[in-house]
Each structure stands twice: as C-alpha cells, then as structure tokens.
Amino acid sequence: MIEPNAKANLLRYLQEARESLLWKLDGLSEYDVRRPLTPTGTNLLGLVKHVAGVELGYFGDTFGRPFFDDGPPPWWYTEDAEPNADMWATADESRDEIVGLYRQAWEHSDNTFALLSLDTIGHVPWWPEEGRETTLHHVLVRVIADTNRHAGHADIVRELIDGSVGVLKSSDNIPPGDQAWWETYRSRLERVAREAGNG
C-alpha cells in the first residue's frame, strides 16, 4: 500500500531537482551554457534538453500521452537521431526554446501525475520488450534519480565556469568561506590525497 502523501512527496523532490538544474543557467552567456567542460562534452543547456526529453518520454509516451501528438517531434527526439543528439543544443536552438520546452514538459508531466495514480501501468517503448510494463511510481522514482544526477553534473559544470555553487539560489548548502579559505581547504585535500597515494 502506497502512503497517502507519497505522490506529493515525490513531486516535491522532482520539482526541487528541476529548479536546481535551471538555476545553473542563470546569468551565463550563450557560450557558457553550451560550453563542453568534460571529455564527454557535458554542458549545461544540453543537460536541460536531455531532461526535457526524459520527462516527455517517461511521463508522456509511456502512459499514452505523447507531447508531440499534433506534429512531428524535433530531430533529436526521434529514433533516427544521432548519438547524444539530446545532450547539446545547436546554434539555432535558443536557450529560451530549450528552457521553454523543459517548462512545457513539466506541465505535461504534472498533468499526467494529476490524472493517474502511482500504480497506473505504463509501457516504456524503448525498454526491452519483456520488461516494458511498469508503474507511474517506478517511472517517477527513476526520473527523480535521473534529474538529480544531472543536476549534480550541472553543479560541477557551473562551478568550473564561474565558481558558482549551491543547490538553489534560495538554499545555500555550501559551508561559508572566502576564496582564501577554499584554497586552503583544497590544498589540504590535495596533501591528504598525495599522502594516501604514497602510503
């Protein structure tokens, strides 16, 4: 038996992850939101585009509520898309367009949550045939985990860009310290790592 407030609790965690991810774009240039800062090309706007597609697929297609029902989906959302097509934005895809799509995905997902119970059965078309059937509860937990994972990626990418840190603008979860304190802290960790590595 699912507890009465389970859906509300899960949706709160999903919304916090959504907002945290979007906040990482605030105040950055078009270059910086697209800039690949890992060897695998991780970038902020690509993370937002990816999670938009995740929500549209898992909370739309899986439960017979396709978002792109009135017309063809964008090139990156199709089965024929190149690998990682949803992990970066082209020069023609604006930040406003990607963020707007993500917000529309939230609304579409939230409508799915309002219409369906957590034990509603859905079918994930891209999973192996024998395991496609699942519940909204399972999918919701999976997407919360995925969104938080990518929000963590965004934390690191944003820190590499301009040193900005924290979960949300309104909720600083980082210990206080000026630049000198952080440099001393980082040097200490480097020293300990070297000692452990030579041990």
PDB file of N, CA, C and O in Angstrom, residues 26-103:
ATOM      1  N   ASP A  26      21.402  30.534 -14.947  1.00  0.00           N
ATOM      2  CA  ASP A  26      21.185  31.963 -14.670  1.00  0.00           C
ATOM      3  C   ASP A  26      22.472  32.768 -14.778  1.00  0.00           C
ATOM      4  O   ASP A  26      23.505  32.402 -14.203  1.00  0.00           O
ATOM      5  N   GLY A  27      22.381  33.876 -15.511  1.00  0.00           N
ATOM      6  CA  GLY A  27      23.482  34.824 -15.594  1.00  0.00           C
ATOM      7  C   GLY A  27      24.622  34.438 -16.512  1.00  0.00           C
ATOM      8  O   GLY A  27      25.620  35.159 -16.591  1.00  0.00           O
ATOM      9  N   LEU A  28      24.507  33.329 -17.218  1.00  0.00           N
ATOM     10  CA  LEU A  28      25.602  32.891 -18.094  1.00  0.00           C
ATOM     11  C   LEU A  28      25.359  33.312 -19.546  1.00  0.00           C
ATOM     12  O   LEU A  28      24.223  33.460 -19.986  1.00  0.00           O
ATOM     13  N   SER A  29      26.425  33.432 -20.282  1.00  0.00           N
ATOM     14  CA  SER A  29      26.348  33.770 -21.709  1.00  0.00           C
ATOM     15  C   SER A  29      25.895  32.556 -22.517  1.00  0.00           C
ATOM     16  O   SER A  29      25.895  31.424 -22.022  1.00  0.00           O
ATOM     17  N   GLU A  30      25.530  32.800 -23.768  1.00  0.00           N
ATOM     18  CA  GLU A  30      25.152  31.700 -24.664  1.00  0.00           C
ATOM     19  C   GLU A  30      26.313  30.721 -24.820  1.00  0.00           C
ATOM     20  O   GLU A  30      26.106  29.509 -24.893  1.00  0.00           O
ATOM     21  N   TYR A  31      27.513  31.248 -24.869  1.00  0.00           N
ATOM     22  CA  TYR A  31      28.684  30.381 -24.980  1.00  0.00           C
ATOM     23  C   TYR A  31      28.808  29.480 -23.748  1.00  0.00           C
ATOM     24  O   TYR A  31      28.971  28.261 -23.873  1.00  0.00           O
ATOM     25  N   ASP A  32      28.723  30.095 -22.563  1.00  0.00           N
ATOM     26  CA  ASP A  32      28.953  29.319 -21.344  1.00  0.00           C
ATOM     27  C   ASP A  32      27.886  28.253 -21.098  1.00  0.00           C
ATOM     28  O   ASP A  32      28.195  27.194 -20.564  1.00  0.00           O
ATOM     29  N   VAL A  33      26.623  28.495 -21.482  1.00  0.00           N
ATOM     30  CA  VAL A  33      25.602  27.462 -21.250  1.00  0.00           C
ATOM     31  C   VAL A  33      25.767  26.278 -22.202  1.00  0.00           C
ATOM     32  O   VAL A  33      25.240  25.197 -21.945  1.00  0.00           O
ATOM     33  N   ARG A  34      26.512  26.474 -23.300  1.00  0.00           N
ATOM     34  CA  ARG A  34      26.706  25.412 -24.296  1.00  0.00           C
ATOM     35  C   ARG A  34      28.098  24.776 -24.227  1.00  0.00           C
ATOM     36  O   ARG A  34      28.364  23.769 -24.883  1.00  0.00           O
ATOM     37  N   ARG A  35      28.978  25.373 -23.467  1.00  0.00           N
ATOM     38  CA  ARG A  35      30.386  25.016 -23.419  1.00  0.00           C
ATOM     39  C   ARG A  35      30.609  23.603 -22.889  1.00  0.00           C
ATOM     40  O   ARG A  35      30.195  23.288 -21.778  1.00  0.00           O
ATOM     41  N   PRO A  36      31.270  22.726 -23.662  1.00  0.00           N
ATOM     42  CA  PRO A  36      31.558  21.366 -23.163  1.00  0.00           C
ATOM     43  C   PRO A  36      32.745  21.391 -22.204  1.00  0.00           C
ATOM     44  O   PRO A  36      33.837  21.762 -22.584  1.00  0.00           O
ATOM     45  N   LEU A  37      32.511  20.977 -20.962  1.00  0.00           N
ATOM     46  CA  LEU A  37      33.559  21.090 -19.957  1.00  0.00           C
ATOM     47  C   LEU A  37      34.055  19.750 -19.427  1.00  0.00           C
ATOM     48  O   LEU A  37      34.770  19.708 -18.429  1.00  0.00           O
ATOM     49  N   THR A  38      33.689  18.672 -20.078  1.00  0.00           N
ATOM     50  CA  THR A  38      34.243  17.359 -19.741  1.00  0.00           C
ATOM     51  C   THR A  38      34.675  16.699 -21.049  1.00  0.00           C
ATOM     52  O   THR A  38      34.232  17.108 -22.134  1.00  0.00           O
ATOM     53  N   PRO A  39      35.492  15.661 -20.974  1.00  0.00           N
ATOM     54  CA  PRO A  39      35.887  14.962 -22.208  1.00  0.00           C
ATOM     55  C   PRO A  39      34.708  14.377 -22.981  1.00  0.00           C
ATOM     56  O   PRO A  39      34.800  14.169 -24.187  1.00  0.00           O
ATOM     57  N   THR A  40      33.573  14.132 -22.308  1.00  0.00           N
ATOM     58  CA  THR A  40      32.393  13.597 -22.993  1.00  0.00           C
ATOM     59  C   THR A  40      31.408  14.697 -23.401  1.00  0.00           C
ATOM     60  O   THR A  40      30.295  14.410 -23.830  1.00  0.00           O
ATOM     61  N   GLY A  41      31.815  15.960 -23.261  1.00  0.00           N
ATOM     62  CA  GLY A  41      31.020  17.063 -23.780  1.00  0.00           C
ATOM     63  C   GLY A  41      29.916  17.579 -22.884  1.00  0.00           C
ATOM     64  O   GLY A  41      29.050  18.330 -23.340  1.00  0.00           O
ATOM     65  N   THR A  42      29.895  17.220 -21.609  1.00  0.00           N
ATOM     66  CA  THR A  42      28.816  17.664 -20.723  1.00  0.00           C
ATOM     67  C   THR A  42      28.735  19.186 -20.700  1.00  0.00           C
ATOM     68  O   THR A  42      29.735  19.874 -20.493  1.00  0.00           O
ATOM     69  N   ASN A  43      27.529  19.690 -20.917  1.00  0.00           N
ATOM     70  CA  ASN A  43      27.282  21.132 -20.939  1.00  0.00           C
ATOM     71  C   ASN A  43      25.911  21.418 -20.345  1.00  0.00           C
ATOM     72  O   ASN A  43      25.030  20.565 -20.332  1.00  0.00           O
ATOM     73  N   LEU A  44      25.719  22.622 -19.845  1.00  0.00           N
ATOM     74  CA  LEU A  44      24.513  22.950 -19.084  1.00  0.00           C
ATOM     75  C   LEU A  44      23.234  22.899 -19.914  1.00  0.00           C
ATOM     76  O   LEU A  44      22.240  22.288 -19.503  1.00  0.00           O
ATOM     77  N   LEU A  45      23.222  23.535 -21.077  1.00  0.00           N
ATOM     78  CA  LEU A  45      21.995  23.566 -21.870  1.00  0.00           C
ATOM     79  C   LEU A  45      21.652  22.175 -22.398  1.00  0.00           C
ATOM     80  O   LEU A  45      20.481  21.807 -22.486  1.00  0.00           O
ATOM     81  N   GLY A  46      22.665  21.380 -22.684  1.00  0.00           N
ATOM     82  CA  GLY A  46      22.435  20.003 -23.107  1.00  0.00           C
ATOM     83  C   GLY A  46      21.787  19.177 -22.009  1.00  0.00           C
ATOM     84  O   GLY A  46      20.917  18.349 -22.279  1.00  0.00           O
ATOM     85  N   LEU A  47      22.185  19.404 -20.762  1.00  0.00           N
ATOM     86  CA  LEU A  47      21.565  18.685 -19.648  1.00  0.00           C
ATOM     87  C   LEU A  47      20.075  19.021 -19.542  1.00  0.00           C
ATOM     88  O   LEU A  47      19.247  18.144 -19.322  1.00  0.00           O
ATOM     89  N   VAL A  48      19.748  20.293 -19.727  1.00  0.00           N
ATOM     90  CA  VAL A  48      18.342  20.708 -19.667  1.00  0.00           C
ATOM     91  C   VAL A  48      17.560  20.077 -20.819  1.00  0.00           C
ATOM     92  O   VAL A  48      16.448  19.567 -20.630  1.00  0.00           O
ATOM     93  N   LYS A  49      18.129  20.094 -22.006  1.00  0.00           N
ATOM     94  CA  LYS A  49      17.471  19.493 -23.170  1.00  0.00           C
ATOM     95  C   LYS A  49      17.227  17.999 -22.935  1.00  0.00           C
ATOM     96  O   LYS A  49      16.148  17.470 -23.223  1.00  0.00           O
ATOM     97  N   HIS A  50      18.230  17.341 -22.382  1.00  0.00           N
ATOM     98  CA  HIS A  50      18.115  15.907 -22.108  1.00  0.00           C
ATOM     99  C   HIS A  50      16.983  15.600 -21.135  1.00  0.00           C
ATOM    100  O   HIS A  50      16.152  14.733 -21.389  1.00  0.00           O
ATOM    101  N   VAL A  51      16.944  16.316 -20.011  1.00  0.00           N
ATOM    102  CA  VAL A  51      15.905  16.008 -19.021  1.00  0.00           C
ATOM    103  C   VAL A  51      14.515  16.383 -19.522  1.00  0.00           C
ATOM    104  O   VAL A  51      13.523  15.753 -19.139  1.00  0.00           O
ATOM    105  N   ALA A  52      14.430  17.371 -20.407  1.00  0.00           N
ATOM    106  CA  ALA A  52      13.133  17.677 -21.035  1.00  0.00           C
ATOM    107  C   ALA A  52      12.661  16.456 -21.823  1.00  0.00           C
ATOM    108  O   ALA A  52      11.508  16.024 -21.702  1.00  0.00           O
ATOM    109  N   GLY A  53      13.555  15.880 -22.613  1.00  0.00           N
ATOM    110  CA  GLY A  53      13.212  14.688 -23.382  1.00  0.00           C
ATOM    111  C   GLY A  53      12.874  13.502 -22.499  1.00  0.00           C
ATOM    112  O   GLY A  53      11.962  12.724 -22.799  1.00  0.00           O
ATOM    113  N   VAL A  54      13.593  13.367 -21.390  1.00  0.00           N
ATOM    114  CA  VAL A  54      13.323  12.280 -20.435  1.00  0.00           C
ATOM    115  C   VAL A  54      11.897  12.389 -19.907  1.00  0.00           C
ATOM    116  O   VAL A  54      11.141  11.412 -19.897  1.00  0.00           O
ATOM    117  N   GLU A  55      11.517  13.591 -19.473  1.00  0.00           N
ATOM    118  CA  GLU A  55      10.151  13.754 -18.940  1.00  0.00           C
ATOM    119  C   GLU A  55       9.096  13.527 -20.015  1.00  0.00           C
ATOM    120  O   GLU A  55       8.068  12.880 -19.763  1.00  0.00           O
ATOM    121  N   LEU A  56       9.333  14.051 -21.208  1.00  0.00           N
ATOM    122  CA  LEU A  56       8.334  13.884 -22.275  1.00  0.00           C
ATOM    123  C   LEU A  56       8.155  12.411 -22.636  1.00  0.00           C
ATOM    124  O   LEU A  56       7.040  11.972 -22.922  1.00  0.00           O
ATOM    125  N   GLY A  57       9.244  11.669 -22.604  1.00  0.00           N
ATOM    126  CA  GLY A  57       9.145  10.243 -22.911  1.00  0.00           C
ATOM    127  C   GLY A  57       8.508   9.441 -21.797  1.00  0.00           C
ATOM    128  O   GLY A  57       7.529   8.723 -22.006  1.00  0.00           O
ATOM    129  N   TYR A  58       9.041   9.592 -20.591  1.00  0.00           N
ATOM    130  CA  TYR A  58       8.573   8.760 -19.482  1.00  0.00           C
ATOM    131  C   TYR A  58       7.170   9.129 -18.992  1.00  0.00           C
ATOM    132  O   TYR A  58       6.405   8.261 -18.595  1.00  0.00           O
ATOM    133  N   PHE A  59       6.834  10.412 -18.983  1.00  0.00           N
ATOM    134  CA  PHE A  59       5.521  10.804 -18.469  1.00  0.00           C
ATOM    135  C   PHE A  59       4.520  11.112 -19.568  1.00  0.00           C
ATOM    136  O   PHE A  59       3.368  11.418 -19.285  1.00  0.00           O
ATOM    137  N   GLY A  60       4.969  11.022 -20.810  1.00  0.00           N
ATOM    138  CA  GLY A  60       4.074  11.221 -21.942  1.00  0.00           C
ATOM    139  C   GLY A  60       3.867   9.929 -22.700  1.00  0.00           C
ATOM    140  O   GLY A  60       2.849   9.242 -22.541  1.00  0.00           O
ATOM    141  N   ASP A  61       4.841   9.547 -23.502  1.00  0.00           N
ATOM    142  CA  ASP A  61       4.740   8.358 -24.360  1.00  0.00           C
ATOM    143  C   ASP A  61       4.443   7.093 -23.569  1.00  0.00           C
ATOM    144  O   ASP A  61       3.626   6.266 -23.983  1.00  0.00           O
ATOM    145  N   THR A  62       5.085   6.939 -22.425  1.00  0.00           N
ATOM    146  CA  THR A  62       4.926   5.726 -21.618  1.00  0.00           C
ATOM    147  C   THR A  62       3.477   5.507 -21.176  1.00  0.00           C
ATOM    148  O   THR A  62       3.030   4.366 -21.066  1.00  0.00           O
ATOM    149  N   PHE A  63       2.754   6.598 -20.955  1.00  0.00           N
ATOM    150  CA  PHE A  63       1.381   6.487 -20.459  1.00  0.00           C
ATOM    151  C   PHE A  63       0.339   6.922 -21.493  1.00  0.00           C
ATOM    152  O   PHE A  63      -0.767   7.331 -21.151  1.00  0.00           O
ATOM    153  N   GLY A  64       0.704   6.803 -22.784  1.00  0.00           N
ATOM    154  CA  GLY A  64      -0.243   7.084 -23.856  1.00  0.00           C
ATOM    155  C   GLY A  64      -0.635   8.547 -23.948  1.00  0.00           C
ATOM    156  O   GLY A  64      -1.732   8.867 -24.410  1.00  0.00           O
ATOM    157  N   ARG A  65       0.267   9.437 -23.524  1.00  0.00           N
ATOM    158  CA  ARG A  65       0.000  10.868 -23.561  1.00  0.00           C
ATOM    159  C   ARG A  65       1.126  11.592 -24.298  1.00  0.00           C
ATOM    160  O   ARG A  65       1.816  12.447 -23.726  1.00  0.00           O
ATOM    161  N   PRO A  66       1.368  11.264 -25.582  1.00  0.00           N
ATOM    162  CA  PRO A  66       2.500  11.870 -26.291  1.00  0.00           C
ATOM    163  C   PRO A  66       2.394  13.388 -26.377  1.00  0.00           C
ATOM    164  O   PRO A  66       1.331  13.931 -26.656  1.00  0.00           O
ATOM    165  N   PHE A  67       3.493  14.055 -26.110  1.00  0.00           N
ATOM    166  CA  PHE A  67       3.553  15.518 -26.147  1.00  0.00           C
ATOM    167  C   PHE A  67       3.505  16.027 -27.580  1.00  0.00           C
ATOM    168  O   PHE A  67       2.889  17.045 -27.864  1.00  0.00           O
ATOM    169  N   PHE A  68       4.178  15.335 -28.472  1.00  0.00           N
ATOM    170  CA  PHE A  68       4.275  15.772 -29.866  1.00  0.00           C
ATOM    171  C   PHE A  68       3.176  15.136 -30.716  1.00  0.00           C
ATOM    172  O   PHE A  68       3.397  14.783 -31.875  1.00  0.00           O
ATOM    173  N   ASP A  69       1.987  15.018 -30.192  1.00  0.00           N
ATOM    174  CA  ASP A  69       0.880  14.353 -30.877  1.00  0.00           C
ATOM    175  C   ASP A  69       0.370  15.143 -32.080  1.00  0.00           C
ATOM    176  O   ASP A  69      -0.151  14.579 -33.036  1.00  0.00           O
ATOM    177  N   ASP A  70       0.512  16.466 -32.043  1.00  0.00           N
ATOM    178  CA  ASP A  70      -0.040  17.313 -33.106  1.00  0.00           C
ATOM    179  C   ASP A  70       0.912  17.538 -34.272  1.00  0.00           C
ATOM    180  O   ASP A  70       0.553  18.190 -35.254  1.00  0.00           O
ATOM    181  N   GLY A  71       2.111  17.060 -34.178  1.00  0.00           N
ATOM    182  CA  GLY A  71       3.076  17.272 -35.251  1.00  0.00           C
ATOM    183  C   GLY A  71       4.315  16.456 -35.014  1.00  0.00           C
ATOM    184  O   GLY A  71       4.438  15.776 -33.994  1.00  0.00           O
ATOM    185  N   PRO A  72       5.253  16.521 -35.950  1.00  0.00           N
ATOM    186  CA  PRO A  72       6.475  15.724 -35.795  1.00  0.00           C
ATOM    187  C   PRO A  72       7.333  16.228 -34.641  1.00  0.00           C
ATOM    188  O   PRO A  72       7.392  17.435 -34.388  1.00  0.00           O
ATOM    189  N   PRO A  73       7.990  15.322 -33.933  1.00  0.00           N
ATOM    190  CA  PRO A  73       8.879  15.736 -32.839  1.00  0.00           C
ATOM    191  C   PRO A  73      10.145  16.376 -33.410  1.00  0.00           C
ATOM    192  O   PRO A  73      10.449  16.220 -34.596  1.00  0.00           O
ATOM    193  N   PRO A  74      10.894  17.089 -32.593  1.00  0.00           N
ATOM    194  CA  PRO A  74      12.163  17.645 -33.071  1.00  0.00           C
ATOM    195  C   PRO A  74      13.133  16.529 -33.453  1.00  0.00           C
ATOM    196  O   PRO A  74      13.004  15.403 -32.979  1.00  0.00           O
ATOM    197  N   TRP A  75      14.084  16.856 -34.302  1.00  0.00           N
ATOM    198  CA  TRP A  75      15.022  15.871 -34.855  1.00  0.00           C
ATOM    199  C   TRP A  75      15.712  15.046 -33.779  1.00  0.00           C
ATOM    200  O   TRP A  75      15.928  13.855 -33.933  1.00  0.00           O
ATOM    201  N   TRP A  76      16.037  15.665 -32.657  1.00  0.00           N
ATOM    202  CA  TRP A  76      16.813  14.979 -31.623  1.00  0.00           C
ATOM    203  C   TRP A  76      15.977  14.008 -30.798  1.00  0.00           C
ATOM    204  O   TRP A  76      16.524  13.207 -30.062  1.00  0.00           O
ATOM    205  N   TYR A  77      14.650  14.048 -30.933  1.00  0.00           N
ATOM    206  CA  TYR A  77      13.757  13.203 -30.145  1.00  0.00           C
ATOM    207  C   TYR A  77      13.332  11.951 -30.898  1.00  0.00           C
ATOM    208  O   TYR A  77      12.616  11.127 -30.386  1.00  0.00           O
ATOM    209  N   THR A  78      13.811  11.776 -32.121  1.00  0.00           N
ATOM    210  CA  THR A  78      13.394  10.644 -32.942  1.00  0.00           C
ATOM    211  C   THR A  78      14.349   9.457 -32.773  1.00  0.00           C
ATOM    212  O   THR A  78      15.486   9.619 -32.320  1.00  0.00           O
ATOM    213  N   GLU A  79      13.885   8.276 -33.165  1.00  0.00           N
ATOM    214  CA  GLU A  79      14.710   7.060 -33.086  1.00  0.00           C
ATOM    215  C   GLU A  79      15.919   7.139 -34.005  1.00  0.00           C
ATOM    216  O   GLU A  79      16.930   6.483 -33.770  1.00  0.00           O
ATOM    217  N   ASP A  80      15.827   7.937 -35.066  1.00  0.00           N
ATOM    218  CA  ASP A  80      16.913   8.037 -36.038  1.00  0.00           C
ATOM    219  C   ASP A  80      17.938   9.110 -35.680  1.00  0.00           C
ATOM    220  O   ASP A  80      18.882   9.330 -36.443  1.00  0.00           O
ATOM    221  N   ALA A  81      17.776   9.776 -34.563  1.00  0.00           N
ATOM    222  CA  ALA A  81      18.698  10.843 -34.176  1.00  0.00           C
ATOM    223  C   ALA A  81      20.098  10.291 -33.955  1.00  0.00           C
ATOM    224  O   ALA A  81      20.277   9.135 -33.573  1.00  0.00           O
ATOM    225  N   GLU A  82      21.073  11.127 -34.197  1.00  0.00           N
ATOM    226  CA  GLU A  82      22.463  10.719 -33.959  1.00  0.00           C
ATOM    227  C   GLU A  82      22.694  10.503 -32.467  1.00  0.00           C
ATOM    228  O   GLU A  82      21.934  11.020 -31.634  1.00  0.00           O
ATOM    229  N   PRO A  83      23.709   9.734 -32.096  1.00  0.00           N
ATOM    230  CA  PRO A  83      24.003   9.515 -30.670  1.00  0.00           C
ATOM    231  C   PRO A  83      24.213  10.844 -29.943  1.00  0.00           C
ATOM    232  O   PRO A  83      24.860  11.749 -30.468  1.00  0.00           O
ATOM    233  N   ASN A  84      23.651  10.949 -28.749  1.00  0.00           N
ATOM    234  CA  ASN A  84      23.781  12.131 -27.892  1.00  0.00           C
ATOM    235  C   ASN A  84      23.122  13.387 -28.462  1.00  0.00           C
ATOM    236  O   ASN A  84      23.433  14.502 -28.030  1.00  0.00           O
ATOM    237  N   ALA A  85      22.219  13.247 -29.400  1.00  0.00           N
ATOM    238  CA  ALA A  85      21.576  14.413 -30.008  1.00  0.00           C
ATOM    239  C   ALA A  85      20.819  15.245 -28.983  1.00  0.00           C
ATOM    240  O   ALA A  85      20.634  16.450 -29.172  1.00  0.00           O
ATOM    241  N   ASP A  86      20.386  14.606 -27.896  1.00  0.00           N
ATOM    242  CA  ASP A  86      19.639  15.342 -26.868  1.00  0.00           C
ATOM    243  C   ASP A  86      20.551  15.928 -25.791  1.00  0.00           C
ATOM    244  O   ASP A  86      20.061  16.519 -24.827  1.00  0.00           O
ATOM    245  N   MET A  87      21.861  15.818 -25.941  1.00  0.00           N
ATOM    246  CA  MET A  87      22.784  16.270 -24.903  1.00  0.00           C
ATOM    247  C   MET A  87      23.500  17.571 -25.255  1.00  0.00           C
ATOM    248  O   MET A  87      24.440  17.978 -24.575  1.00  0.00           O
ATOM    249  N   TRP A  88      23.054  18.238 -26.331  1.00  0.00           N
ATOM    250  CA  TRP A  88      23.639  19.525 -26.691  1.00  0.00           C
ATOM    251  C   TRP A  88      22.631  20.300 -27.530  1.00  0.00           C
ATOM    252  O   TRP A  88      21.710  19.724 -28.089  1.00  0.00           O
ATOM    253  N   ALA A  89      22.791  21.597 -27.561  1.00  0.00           N
ATOM    254  CA  ALA A  89      21.892  22.452 -28.333  1.00  0.00           C
ATOM    255  C   ALA A  89      22.634  23.008 -29.535  1.00  0.00           C
ATOM    256  O   ALA A  89      23.776  23.460 -29.413  1.00  0.00           O
ATOM    257  N   THR A  90      21.991  22.968 -30.681  1.00  0.00           N
ATOM    258  CA  THR A  90      22.586  23.550 -31.876  1.00  0.00           C
ATOM    259  C   THR A  90      22.604  25.067 -31.743  1.00  0.00           C
ATOM    260  O   THR A  90      21.927  25.643 -30.880  1.00  0.00           O
ATOM    261  N   ALA A  91      23.352  25.734 -32.621  1.00  0.00           N
ATOM    262  CA  ALA A  91      23.399  27.198 -32.596  1.00  0.00           C
ATOM    263  C   ALA A  91      22.025  27.795 -32.884  1.00  0.00           C
ATOM    264  O   ALA A  91      21.719  28.915 -32.456  1.00  0.00           O
ATOM    265  N   ASP A  92      21.184  27.058 -33.596  1.00  0.00           N
ATOM    266  CA  ASP A  92      19.838  27.542 -33.940  1.00  0.00           C
ATOM    267  C   ASP A  92      18.814  27.298 -32.839  1.00  0.00           C
ATOM    268  O   ASP A  92      17.713  27.849 -32.897  1.00  0.00           O
ATOM    269  N   GLU A  93      19.126  26.467 -31.856  1.00  0.00           N
ATOM    270  CA  GLU A  93      18.215  26.199 -30.746  1.00  0.00           C
ATOM    271  C   GLU A  93      18.554  27.165 -29.609  1.00  0.00           C
ATOM    272  O   GLU A  93      19.601  27.044 -28.990  1.00  0.00           O
ATOM    273  N   SER A  94      17.673  28.107 -29.365  1.00  0.00           N
ATOM    274  CA  SER A  94      17.969  29.128 -28.358  1.00  0.00           C
ATOM    275  C   SER A  94      17.800  28.575 -26.945  1.00  0.00           C
ATOM    276  O   SER A  94      17.106  27.586 -26.724  1.00  0.00           O
ATOM    277  N   ARG A  95      18.437  29.253 -26.023  1.00  0.00           N
ATOM    278  CA  ARG A  95      18.281  28.915 -24.606  1.00  0.00           C
ATOM    279  C   ARG A  95      16.808  29.013 -24.216  1.00  0.00           C
ATOM    280  O   ARG A  95      16.287  28.138 -23.540  1.00  0.00           O
ATOM    281  N   ASP A  96      16.136  30.087 -24.667  1.00  0.00           N
ATOM    282  CA  ASP A  96      14.718  30.260 -24.339  1.00  0.00           C
ATOM    283  C   ASP A  96      13.879  29.103 -24.873  1.00  0.00           C
ATOM    284  O   ASP A  96      12.944  28.643 -24.225  1.00  0.00           O
ATOM    285  N   GLU A  97      14.233  28.617 -26.056  1.00  0.00           N
ATOM    286  CA  GLU A  97      13.496  27.496 -26.657  1.00  0.00           C
ATOM    287  C   GLU A  97      13.660  26.223 -25.829  1.00  0.00           C
ATOM    288  O   GLU A  97      12.687  25.528 -25.534  1.00  0.00           O
ATOM    289  N   ILE A  98      14.891  25.929 -25.431  1.00  0.00           N
ATOM    290  CA  ILE A  98      15.165  24.708 -24.661  1.00  0.00           C
ATOM    291  C   ILE A  98      14.541  24.800 -23.268  1.00  0.00           C
ATOM    292  O   ILE A  98      13.875  23.872 -22.800  1.00  0.00           O
ATOM    293  N   VAL A  99      14.737  25.929 -22.591  1.00  0.00           N
ATOM    294  CA  VAL A  99      14.157  26.109 -21.260  1.00  0.00           C
ATOM    295  C   VAL A  99      12.635  26.100 -21.347  1.00  0.00           C
ATOM    296  O   VAL A  99      11.952  25.504 -20.504  1.00  0.00           O
ATOM    297  N   GLY A 100      12.091  26.739 -22.388  1.00  0.00           N
ATOM    298  CA  GLY A 100      10.644  26.741 -22.579  1.00  0.00           C
ATOM    299  C   GLY A 100      10.094  25.343 -22.781  1.00  0.00           C
ATOM    300  O   GLY A 100       9.041  24.987 -22.231  1.00  0.00           O
ATOM    301  N   LEU A 101      10.810  24.539 -23.563  1.00  0.00           N
ATOM    302  CA  LEU A 101      10.386  23.153 -23.768  1.00  0.00           C
ATOM    303  C   LEU A 101      10.415  22.384 -22.451  1.00  0.00           C
ATOM    304  O   LEU A 101       9.497  21.610 -22.155  1.00  0.00           O
ATOM    305  N   TYR A 102      11.433  22.613 -21.648  1.00  0.00           N
ATOM    306  CA  TYR A 102      11.520  21.924 -20.362  1.00  0.00           C
ATOM    307  C   TYR A 102      10.342  22.311 -19.467  1.00  0.00           C
ATOM    308  O   TYR A 102       9.716  21.458 -18.836  1.00  0.00           O
ATOM    309  N   ARG A 103      10.008  23.585 -19.441  1.00  0.00           N
ATOM    310  CA  ARG A 103       8.865  24.017 -18.631  1.00  0.00           C
ATOM    311  C   ARG A 103       7.551  23.437 -19.160  1.00  0.00           C
ATOM    312  O   ARG A 103       6.669  23.079 -18.385  1.00  0.00           O
TER     313      ARG A 103
END
